[in-house]
Short mmCIF file of C-alpha atoms in Angstrom, two decimals:
data_model
loop_
_atom_site.label_atom_id
_atom_site.label_comp_id
_atom_site.label_asym_id
_atom_site.label_seq_id
_atom_site.Cartn_x
_atom_site.Cartn_y
_atom_site.Cartn_z
CA MET A 137 0.00 0.00 0.00
CA SER A 138 3.04 2.24 -0.19
CA SER A 139 1.64 4.82 -2.57
CA ARG A 140 4.21 7.54 -2.53
CA LYS A 141 2.84 10.84 -3.73
CA ILE A 142 5.12 13.53 -5.05
CA ARG A 143 4.59 16.73 -3.05
CA VAL A 144 5.41 20.10 -4.56
CA LEU A 145 5.42 23.56 -2.95
CA MET A 146 4.77 26.47 -5.32
CA SER A 147 5.83 29.80 -3.90
CA LYS A 148 6.05 33.38 -5.06
CA PRO A 149 8.94 35.05 -3.27
CA GLY A 150 8.41 38.77 -2.85
CA ILE A 151 5.26 40.58 -3.84
CA ASP A 152 5.19 40.89 -7.62
CA GLY A 153 1.60 40.27 -8.64
CA HIS A 154 2.11 37.93 -11.60
CA TRP A 155 0.18 34.88 -10.41
CA ARG A 156 -0.78 33.34 -13.74
CA GLY A 157 2.42 31.39 -14.39
CA GLY A 158 2.50 29.86 -10.93
CA ILE A 159 -1.19 28.93 -11.15
CA VAL A 160 -0.88 27.34 -14.61
CA VAL A 161 2.12 25.24 -13.59
CA SER A 162 0.45 24.29 -10.29
CA ARG A 163 -2.60 23.07 -12.17
CA ALA A 164 -0.44 20.97 -14.51
CA ILE A 165 1.28 19.43 -11.50
CA ARG A 166 -2.08 18.64 -9.90
CA ASP A 167 -3.30 17.06 -13.15
CA ALA A 168 -0.14 14.94 -13.28
CA GLY A 169 -1.28 13.24 -10.07
CA MET A 170 1.00 15.10 -7.67
CA GLU A 171 0.06 17.02 -4.53
CA LEU A 172 0.64 20.71 -5.00
CA ILE A 173 0.80 23.00 -1.99
CA PHE A 174 0.19 26.55 -3.08
CA GLY A 175 2.26 28.88 -0.94
CA GLY A 176 1.48 32.17 -2.67
CA PHE A 177 3.41 35.24 -1.54
CA GLN A 178 6.06 34.18 0.96
CA ASN A 179 9.42 35.42 2.10
CA ALA A 180 12.44 33.11 2.14
CA LYS A 181 11.94 32.07 5.76
CA GLN A 182 8.28 31.27 5.19
CA ILE A 183 9.11 29.28 2.06
CA VAL A 184 11.71 27.14 3.83
CA GLU A 185 9.50 26.57 6.88
CA ALA A 186 6.62 25.54 4.59
CA ALA A 187 8.90 23.19 2.61
CA ILE A 188 10.00 21.54 5.86
CA GLN A 189 6.58 21.19 7.49
CA GLU A 190 4.95 19.97 4.28
CA ASP A 191 7.93 17.63 3.67
CA VAL A 192 7.95 18.42 -0.04
CA ASP A 193 10.01 16.74 -2.74
CA VAL A 194 10.01 19.76 -5.01
CA LEU A 195 10.09 23.53 -4.47
CA GLY A 196 8.95 25.76 -7.30
CA LEU A 197 9.80 29.46 -7.15
CA SER A 198 7.78 31.67 -9.49
CA ILE A 199 9.65 34.94 -9.95
CA HIS A 200 8.74 37.75 -12.32
CA SER A 201 10.32 40.68 -10.55
CA GLY A 202 13.87 40.42 -11.88
CA ALA A 203 15.14 39.60 -8.39
CA HIS A 204 15.62 35.89 -9.10
CA PHE A 205 19.24 35.81 -7.96
CA ALA A 206 18.55 37.49 -4.64
CA TYR A 207 15.46 35.43 -3.75
CA THR A 208 16.87 32.11 -4.93
CA LYS A 209 20.09 32.64 -2.99
CA GLN A 210 18.19 33.49 0.21
CA VAL A 211 16.03 30.38 -0.11
CA ILE A 212 18.90 28.02 -0.95
CA ASP A 213 21.11 29.39 1.85
CA LEU A 214 18.30 28.78 4.33
CA LEU A 215 17.55 25.29 2.99
CA LYS A 216 21.24 24.46 3.46
CA GLU A 217 21.27 25.96 6.94
CA LYS A 218 18.29 23.78 7.93
CA GLY A 219 19.94 20.72 6.39
CA VAL A 220 17.22 19.93 3.87
CA PHE A 221 18.78 21.26 0.65
CA ASN A 222 19.85 17.78 -0.46
CA ASP A 223 16.30 16.44 -0.21
CA ILE A 224 14.46 19.03 -2.26
CA LEU A 225 14.51 19.58 -6.00
CA ILE A 226 14.48 23.31 -6.73
CA LEU A 227 12.88 24.71 -9.87
CA VAL A 228 12.63 28.36 -10.84
CA GLY A 229 10.10 29.75 -13.30
CA GLY A 230 9.09 33.14 -14.59
CA VAL A 231 10.66 35.94 -16.56
CA ILE A 232 14.27 34.79 -16.33
CA PRO A 233 16.75 35.80 -19.06
CA ALA A 234 18.47 32.75 -20.62
CA GLN A 235 21.91 34.17 -19.82
CA ASP A 236 21.05 33.88 -16.11
CA PHE A 237 20.34 30.14 -16.29
CA PRO A 238 23.93 28.93 -15.74
CA LYS A 239 24.42 31.05 -12.64
CA LEU A 240 21.11 29.85 -11.14
CA LYS A 241 22.10 26.23 -11.81
CA GLU A 242 25.45 26.86 -10.18
CA MET A 243 23.57 28.09 -7.11
CA GLY A 244 21.71 24.78 -6.90
CA VAL A 245 18.60 25.23 -9.04
CA ALA A 246 17.84 22.00 -10.93
CA ASN A 247 16.12 23.66 -13.86
CA ILE A 248 14.67 26.98 -15.01
CA TYR A 249 11.47 27.55 -16.99
CA GLY A 250 11.00 30.83 -18.79
CA PRO A 251 8.11 32.04 -20.98
CA GLY A 252 7.05 29.44 -23.56
CA SER A 253 8.02 26.45 -21.41
CA MET A 254 5.82 23.37 -21.78
CA THR A 255 4.10 22.16 -18.62
CA ASN A 256 4.61 18.53 -19.76
CA ASP A 257 8.37 19.08 -19.70
CA ILE A 258 8.18 20.37 -16.12
CA VAL A 259 6.16 17.33 -15.00
CA GLU A 260 8.53 14.93 -16.78
CA PHE A 261 11.59 16.63 -15.28
CA ILE A 262 10.16 16.35 -11.78
CA LYS A 263 9.37 12.65 -12.23
CA THR A 264 12.88 11.85 -13.40
CA HIS A 265 14.95 14.06 -11.09
CA LEU A 266 13.56 13.61 -7.58
CA LYS A 267 16.29 13.74 -4.95
CA LYS A 268 14.79 11.41 -2.36
CA MET B 260 20.12 2.77 6.61
CA THR B 261 17.33 0.24 6.71
CA ASN B 262 13.75 1.35 7.02
CA ASN B 263 13.77 0.57 10.71
CA ASP B 264 16.90 2.62 11.30
CA VAL B 265 15.29 5.55 9.49
CA ILE B 266 12.30 5.41 11.82
CA GLU B 267 14.49 5.01 14.93
CA SER B 268 16.60 8.01 13.99
CA LEU B 269 13.53 10.11 13.21
CA ILE B 270 11.98 9.19 16.55
CA SER B 271 15.04 10.30 18.49
CA ARG B 272 15.10 13.61 16.59
CA PHE B 273 11.35 13.96 17.11
CA LYS B 274 11.83 13.60 20.84
CA LYS B 275 14.23 16.55 20.72
CA ASN B 276 11.43 18.66 19.24
CA ASP B 277 12.78 18.53 15.69
CA LYS B 278 10.05 19.71 13.29
CA ILE B 279 11.81 18.11 10.32
CA ALA B 280 11.46 14.72 12.02
CA LEU B 281 7.78 15.39 12.78
CA ALA B 282 7.21 16.27 9.11
CA ARG B 283 8.95 13.08 7.93
CA LEU B 284 7.03 10.88 10.34
CA ILE B 285 3.79 12.40 9.05
CA THR B 286 4.86 11.47 5.51
CA ILE B 287 5.49 7.89 6.62
CA VAL B 288 2.12 7.42 8.35
CA GLU B 289 0.45 8.99 5.34
CA ASN B 290 2.21 6.93 2.64
CA GLU B 291 2.88 3.70 4.52
CA PRO B 292 0.17 3.15 7.12
CA GLU B 293 1.53 -0.37 7.71
CA LYS B 294 4.50 1.26 9.44
CA ALA B 295 2.32 3.10 11.97
CA SER B 296 2.79 0.34 14.57
CA LYS B 297 6.59 0.68 14.29
CA ILE B 298 6.28 4.40 14.98
CA PHE B 299 3.64 4.38 17.69
CA LYS B 300 5.28 1.67 19.76
CA HIS B 301 7.64 4.49 20.80
CA PHE B 302 4.74 6.57 22.07
CA GLU B 303 2.81 4.07 24.14
CA ASN B 304 3.12 6.27 27.20
CA ILE B 305 1.97 9.54 25.70
CA LYS B 306 -0.85 11.34 27.41
CA HIS B 307 -3.63 12.22 25.05
CA ASP B 308 -3.85 15.70 26.47
CA SER B 309 -4.08 17.86 23.37
CA TYR B 310 -7.45 19.51 22.97
CA ILE B 311 -8.75 18.78 19.48
CA ILE B 312 -10.99 21.19 17.58
CA GLY B 313 -12.59 20.63 14.18
CA LEU B 314 -13.55 23.35 11.71
CA THR B 315 -15.91 22.31 8.96
CA GLY B 316 -18.17 23.86 6.34
CA SER B 317 -18.67 24.24 2.61
CA PRO B 318 -15.87 25.22 0.21
CA GLY B 319 -15.03 28.90 0.37
CA VAL B 320 -16.70 29.74 3.69
CA GLY B 321 -13.35 30.75 5.19
CA LYS B 322 -12.23 27.66 7.11
CA SER B 323 -8.53 28.20 6.44
CA THR B 324 -8.60 31.93 7.14
CA LEU B 325 -10.51 31.31 10.38
CA THR B 326 -8.07 28.54 11.33
CA GLY B 327 -5.20 30.97 10.86
CA ALA B 328 -7.01 33.68 12.82
CA ILE B 329 -7.87 31.52 15.85
CA ALA B 330 -4.47 29.81 15.80
CA GLN B 331 -2.85 33.26 15.98
CA LYS B 332 -4.87 34.10 19.11
CA MET B 333 -4.00 30.76 20.69
CA LEU B 334 -0.31 31.33 19.98
CA ASP B 335 -0.64 34.78 21.55
CA GLU B 336 -2.00 33.06 24.65
CA GLY B 337 1.20 31.01 24.77
CA LYS B 338 -0.26 27.74 23.51
CA THR B 339 1.35 25.32 21.08
CA VAL B 340 -0.83 24.56 18.08
CA GLY B 341 -0.82 21.74 15.53
CA ILE B 342 -2.90 22.28 12.40
CA ILE B 343 -4.11 19.70 9.89
CA SER B 344 -5.85 21.05 6.79
CA VAL B 345 -7.41 18.69 4.28
CA ASP B 346 -8.26 19.44 0.66
CA PRO B 347 -9.73 17.05 -1.91
CA THR B 348 -7.80 14.63 -4.12
CA SER B 349 -8.87 14.51 -7.76
CA PRO B 350 -10.84 11.37 -8.64
CA PHE B 351 -9.39 11.67 -12.15
CA SER B 352 -5.67 12.31 -11.72
CA GLY B 353 -5.08 11.41 -8.07
CA GLY B 354 -3.44 14.82 -7.72
CA ALA B 355 -4.48 17.68 -5.47
CA PHE B 356 -4.21 21.45 -5.18
CA LEU B 357 -3.73 22.19 -1.51
CA GLY B 358 -4.66 25.82 -0.96
CA ASP B 359 -5.02 26.13 2.80
CA ARG B 360 -1.51 27.12 3.89
CA VAL B 361 -1.67 30.19 1.66
CA ARG B 362 -4.36 31.59 4.00
CA MET B 363 -2.16 31.17 7.09
CA THR B 364 1.15 32.60 5.92
CA ASN B 365 1.40 35.06 8.81
CA ILE B 366 1.42 32.39 11.53
CA CYS B 367 3.70 29.82 9.92
CA LEU B 368 6.97 31.22 11.31
CA HIS B 369 5.83 31.11 14.91
CA PRO B 370 7.99 28.56 16.76
CA ASN B 371 4.96 27.07 18.54
CA VAL B 372 2.95 26.15 15.47
CA PHE B 373 3.14 23.26 13.03
CA MET B 374 0.90 23.14 10.00
CA ARG B 375 0.42 20.31 7.54
CA SER B 376 -1.68 20.25 4.37
CA LEU B 377 -3.19 16.90 3.44
CA ALA B 378 -4.98 15.59 0.38
CA SER B 379 -8.03 13.42 1.08
CA ARG B 380 -6.60 10.58 -1.09
CA GLY B 381 -9.94 8.99 -1.77
CA TYR B 382 -11.05 8.91 1.87
CA LYS B 383 -14.68 9.86 2.35
CA GLY B 384 -16.16 11.91 5.14
CA GLY B 385 -14.32 15.22 4.68
CA ILE B 386 -10.98 14.16 6.17
CA SER B 387 -8.18 11.82 5.15
CA ARG B 388 -7.21 8.43 6.51
CA ALA B 389 -4.00 9.82 8.01
CA VAL B 390 -5.69 12.50 10.14
CA PHE B 391 -6.02 10.33 13.25
CA ASP B 392 -2.38 9.22 13.14
CA ILE B 393 -1.23 12.80 12.72
CA THR B 394 -3.26 13.90 15.75
CA MET B 395 -1.39 11.18 17.67
CA LEU B 396 1.95 12.53 16.44
CA TYR B 397 0.92 16.06 17.43
CA GLU B 398 -0.05 14.76 20.87
CA ALA B 399 3.33 13.09 21.21
CA PHE B 400 4.99 16.32 20.09
CA GLY B 401 3.25 18.06 23.00
CA MET B 402 0.78 20.29 21.19
CA ASP B 403 -1.72 21.99 23.53
CA ILE B 404 -4.25 22.43 20.77
CA ILE B 405 -4.87 20.55 17.54
CA ILE B 406 -7.05 22.10 14.84
CA ILE B 407 -8.44 19.87 12.10
CA GLU B 408 -9.77 21.75 9.12
CA THR B 409 -11.87 19.52 6.88
CA VAL B 410 -12.27 19.42 3.14
CA GLY B 411 -14.95 21.85 1.98
CA VAL B 412 -17.94 19.65 2.74
CA GLY B 413 -21.54 19.28 1.64
CA GLN B 414 -24.28 17.89 3.85
CA ALA B 415 -23.14 14.38 4.69
CA GLU B 416 -19.39 14.48 5.27
CA PHE B 417 -19.14 14.72 9.03
CA ASP B 418 -16.51 12.16 10.06
CA VAL B 419 -14.51 14.93 11.75
CA TYR B 420 -17.16 14.77 14.47
CA ASN B 421 -15.64 11.47 15.60
CA LEU B 422 -12.09 12.78 15.90
CA VAL B 423 -12.50 16.06 17.77
CA TYR B 424 -13.87 17.37 21.04
CA THR B 425 -15.31 20.64 19.73
CA VAL B 426 -16.88 21.03 16.29
CA VAL B 427 -17.22 24.48 14.74
CA VAL B 428 -19.62 24.50 11.80
CA ILE B 429 -18.99 27.47 9.53
CA LEU B 430 -21.66 28.99 7.33
CA VAL B 431 -21.83 32.13 5.23
CA PRO B 432 -24.53 34.66 4.35
CA GLY B 433 -27.01 33.19 1.86
CA TYR B 434 -26.67 29.66 3.25
CA GLY B 435 -30.33 28.73 3.04
CA ASP B 436 -33.77 28.98 4.56
CA VAL B 437 -35.64 27.24 7.39
CA ILE B 438 -35.84 24.00 5.37
CA GLN B 439 -32.05 23.73 5.02
CA MET B 440 -31.73 24.16 8.77
CA GLN B 441 -34.00 21.16 9.43
CA LYS B 442 -31.89 18.73 7.43
CA ALA B 443 -29.86 16.02 9.09
CA GLY B 444 -26.09 15.87 8.78
CA ILE B 445 -23.58 18.65 8.92
CA ILE B 446 -25.97 21.24 10.34
CA GLU B 447 -26.63 19.00 13.36
CA ILE B 448 -23.06 18.45 14.51
CA GLY B 449 -21.98 21.93 15.58
CA ASP B 450 -20.92 22.68 19.13
CA ILE B 451 -20.48 26.21 17.86
CA TYR B 452 -21.97 27.80 14.73
CA ASP B 453 -19.99 30.50 13.03
CA VAL B 454 -21.47 32.71 10.33
CA ASN B 455 -18.37 34.04 8.60
CA LYS B 456 -18.09 36.90 6.09
CA LYS B 457 -20.39 39.00 8.27
CA ASP B 458 -19.37 42.01 6.18
CA LEU B 459 -21.81 40.54 3.61
CA GLY B 460 -24.67 40.20 6.11
CA GLY B 461 -25.62 36.91 7.71
CA GLU B 462 -27.80 38.09 10.61
CA ASP B 463 -30.73 36.23 9.02
CA ILE B 464 -28.70 33.00 8.92
CA ALA B 465 -27.79 33.45 12.58
CA VAL B 466 -31.50 33.78 13.39
CA GLN B 467 -32.32 30.65 11.33
CA ILE B 468 -29.71 28.68 13.27
CA GLU B 469 -31.07 29.95 16.59
CA MET B 470 -34.57 28.86 15.52
CA MET B 471 -33.23 25.42 14.58
CA LEU B 472 -31.55 25.22 18.00
CA ASP B 473 -34.83 26.27 19.65
CA ASP B 474 -36.30 23.01 18.32
CA THR B 475 -33.42 20.88 19.59
CA ILE B 476 -33.27 19.19 22.98
CA PHE B 477 -29.88 19.48 24.69
CA GLN B 478 -29.51 16.67 27.22
CA SER B 479 -26.32 18.10 28.70
CA GLY B 480 -27.69 21.58 29.17
CA TYR B 481 -25.24 23.06 26.72
CA ARG B 482 -26.75 25.04 23.86
CA PRO B 483 -24.40 25.78 20.95
CA PRO B 484 -23.75 29.49 20.53
CA VAL B 485 -23.96 31.30 17.18
CA VAL B 486 -21.17 33.74 16.35
CA LEU B 487 -20.76 36.19 13.49
CA THR B 488 -17.20 36.71 12.24
CA ASP B 489 -15.21 38.34 9.49
CA ALA B 490 -12.04 36.26 9.46
CA ILE B 491 -10.07 38.67 7.27
CA SER B 492 -10.60 41.81 9.38
CA GLY B 493 -10.59 39.74 12.57
CA GLU B 494 -14.00 40.92 13.68
CA GLY B 495 -15.70 38.42 15.99
CA ILE B 496 -12.62 36.19 16.34
CA ASP B 497 -12.24 36.92 20.07
CA GLU B 498 -15.86 35.95 20.56
CA LEU B 499 -15.41 32.74 18.56
CA LEU B 500 -12.34 31.83 20.58
CA GLN B 501 -14.23 32.46 23.82
CA CYS B 502 -16.99 30.12 22.60
CA ILE B 503 -14.36 27.43 21.92
CA TRP B 504 -12.90 27.78 25.44
CA ASP B 505 -16.41 27.76 26.94
CA HIS B 506 -17.25 24.54 25.12
CA LYS B 507 -13.91 23.03 26.12
CA GLU B 508 -14.74 23.79 29.73
CA HIS B 509 -18.15 22.18 29.30
CA VAL B 510 -16.63 19.05 27.73
CA GLU B 511 -14.03 18.76 30.47
CA LEU B 512 -16.64 19.24 33.16
CA LEU B 513 -18.80 16.54 31.61
CA GLY B 514 -15.81 14.23 31.24
CA ILE B 515 -13.64 14.33 28.14
CA LYS B 516 -13.00 10.60 28.46
CA GLU B 517 -16.14 9.70 26.48
CA LYS B 518 -14.98 11.89 23.60
CA LYS B 519 -11.54 10.30 23.68
CA LYS B 520 -13.04 6.81 23.72
CA ASN B 521 -15.19 7.71 20.73
CA ARG B 522 -12.13 8.96 18.89
CA PHE B 523 -10.22 5.72 19.41
CA LYS B 524 -13.26 3.55 18.66
CA TYR B 525 -13.71 5.34 15.37
CA LYS B 526 -10.13 4.60 14.36
CA ILE B 527 -10.17 0.98 15.51
CA LYS B 528 -13.34 0.29 13.54
CA GLU B 529 -11.86 2.02 10.53
CA LEU B 530 -8.68 -0.07 10.71
CA ILE B 531 -10.66 -3.31 10.98
CA PHE B 532 -13.02 -2.31 8.21
CA THR B 533 -10.18 -1.32 5.87
CA LYS B 534 -8.40 -4.60 6.49
CA VAL B 535 -11.52 -6.73 6.02
CA GLU B 536 -12.49 -4.81 2.90
CA LYS B 537 -9.03 -5.35 1.45
CA LEU B 538 -9.07 -9.07 2.25
CA ILE B 539 -12.49 -9.54 0.70
CA MET B 540 -11.69 -7.50 -2.39
CA GLU B 541 -8.46 -9.42 -2.90
CA ASN B 542 -9.83 -12.89 -2.25
CA PHE B 543 -13.41 -12.88 -3.41
CA VAL B 544 -14.03 -10.09 -5.84
CA ASP B 545 -12.80 -10.71 -9.32
CA GLU B 546 -12.99 -7.69 -11.63
CA ASN B 547 -13.90 -9.99 -14.57
CA GLU B 548 -16.75 -11.46 -12.60
CA VAL B 549 -18.11 -7.96 -11.89
CA ASN B 550 -17.78 -7.06 -15.56
CA ASN B 551 -19.64 -10.23 -16.51
CA ILE B 552 -22.47 -9.46 -14.13
CA VAL B 553 -22.82 -5.99 -15.64
CA LYS B 554 -22.67 -7.40 -19.16
CA ASN B 555 -25.26 -10.08 -18.48
CA ALA B 556 -27.51 -7.68 -16.62
CA LEU B 557 -27.58 -5.33 -19.56
CA GLU B 558 -27.56 -7.80 -22.42
CA ASP B 559 -30.14 -10.37 -21.44
CA GLY B 560 -32.67 -7.60 -21.01
CA LYS B 561 -33.26 -8.38 -17.35
CA PHE B 562 -31.52 -6.08 -14.93
CA ASN B 563 -30.93 -8.85 -12.44
CA ILE B 564 -27.74 -7.72 -10.71
CA TYR B 565 -29.07 -8.74 -7.30
CA SER B 566 -29.38 -12.45 -8.06
CA SER B 567 -25.84 -12.49 -9.50
CA ILE B 568 -24.42 -10.54 -6.60
CA HIS B 569 -25.96 -13.01 -4.17
CA LYS B 570 -23.83 -15.77 -5.67
CA ILE B 571 -20.75 -13.78 -4.62
CA PHE B 572 -22.23 -13.15 -1.17
CA ASP B 573 -22.94 -16.87 -0.75
CA LYS B 574 -19.36 -17.70 -1.70
CA ILE B 575 -17.99 -15.23 0.87
CA THR B 576 -20.34 -16.43 3.63
CA LEU B 577 -19.42 -20.08 2.96
CA GLU B 578 -15.72 -19.33 3.11
CA ILE B 579 -16.01 -17.34 6.36
CA LYS B 580 -18.08 -20.11 8.02
CA LYS B 581 -15.60 -22.74 6.90
CA ASN B 582 -12.78 -20.92 8.68
CA SER B 583 -14.55 -19.97 11.86
#
C-alpha cells in the first residue's frame, strides 16, 4: 500500500503580482497526479519553513520581478542551513533571461522555466529528477 | 540505513522537538500506514492531552482563514498549536491542489505552530485516513491544541465529528432557509456555529440557526452558541475563541473521556473495516466477474444484478463459516 505521492510547494517570493504562471504550472502538477501545496506570496523564511513542514520533494519558485538571484540565494542558503537542501529539488520559473540560467544552476537550481516552457516538460523533469 | 533505522533516527530527533522529524514521520504514516505500529510503539506512554478542535463547512466559507485567525490568538495566549488542513484529491488524476496554507502565511513562522496540508486521497467523510495518526503525532509532540480543518464539505461528510472534542460548523450569508436548517447531517453536529463573512450580512442566517436550536433538545444543558465573524478583518474572532474555550470547559466538566473513547473507537473500527475490505476485495471479488455481471444484466434484457451478486455473497459467507 506504499503509494508515494510527489509533493510540490509552489511559492512566489516577494510581492510581484504575476500569479498566472504559478497557477498554470500548479494546475499541470495537480493534473499529473502530484500534490501541489500553493504557498502564494512568501518570504524566504516562510518558504523554507513551509517546505520543511509539508515535507515536499520539489520547491517551485515563481519569480517575475527580476530579483531571481537574490530570492533564490536566500532560499537556498536557508535550505542548506536547515539541512534539507539535499532532499528538495528546486525549480525556478518566470521571466528569467536565458543568460542567467547557468548562474542559477550553479547556485543549486535544478532547472529553469521561462516564458514558452511546456508544462509537460516540467512534469517529466520532476518525475525523473527527484532527490529522495 | 534500513527502514527501521530511518524510523528510529527520526523518533530520536522527534523527541528533541525537531520539526523536520515530525514532518517526515507524518509522511510515513500517510504513505505507509503499515509502518504506523513501528512508529507508535515508541509513544505508548503519551498522554492524550491535546485539545482537538474541528472546523468544517462548505468550500469557500473561510475555514482556512478562520483557522489561521484563531491559531494566531492561541499562539498569543502562549499555547502550542498543531494544524491539519485537508483538501480534496482529484478522482481523475489522483493529484491535489492544496490551498489552505496560503491563508495562514502570517502564523507559519511562529515557533509554537506546526501546519500540515493533506490531500483526502480517496477517503470519504471530509478528512483523510491519516488524520487520526497525525493527531497522535501532534499529541506526542506536546501540542496543547490541535485544529483539524476539513475538506470543503456538503451535507453528509461529518466524520470529523468522531475525531475532535469541539466542532465548529462554519456557514456564510445566503446559506439557506428554514428547510435547510432542518436537514440532518452537517448542520446537526456543531458545538459552535460560526457565520463568517459577516461584512456581507448573515444576521438572518444566525436567526435561522437559533430557531433550529430552539427546536433541539440538549440533554447536557449546553446550547451551541452562534457567532458572526469576518475572518479577514478579525471581527468576531475573540468571541469565537471564547466560545471554543467555553465549550472546552463544558466538555471537560462533563468528562472528556467519552470523547476520547469515541475517537479511538472510530479509528479501531476504521482499521478493521479497511483490512476486512481489502481481504475480501483481494480474495473474493474478481474484476472480470463484476464485468460479466454488468454485461449479463444489460444484455439479457433483465436487470438482475441482485441475483448475480448473491452468488458472490454466498461464496464469501461459505468461506467465512468454513474458517470460523
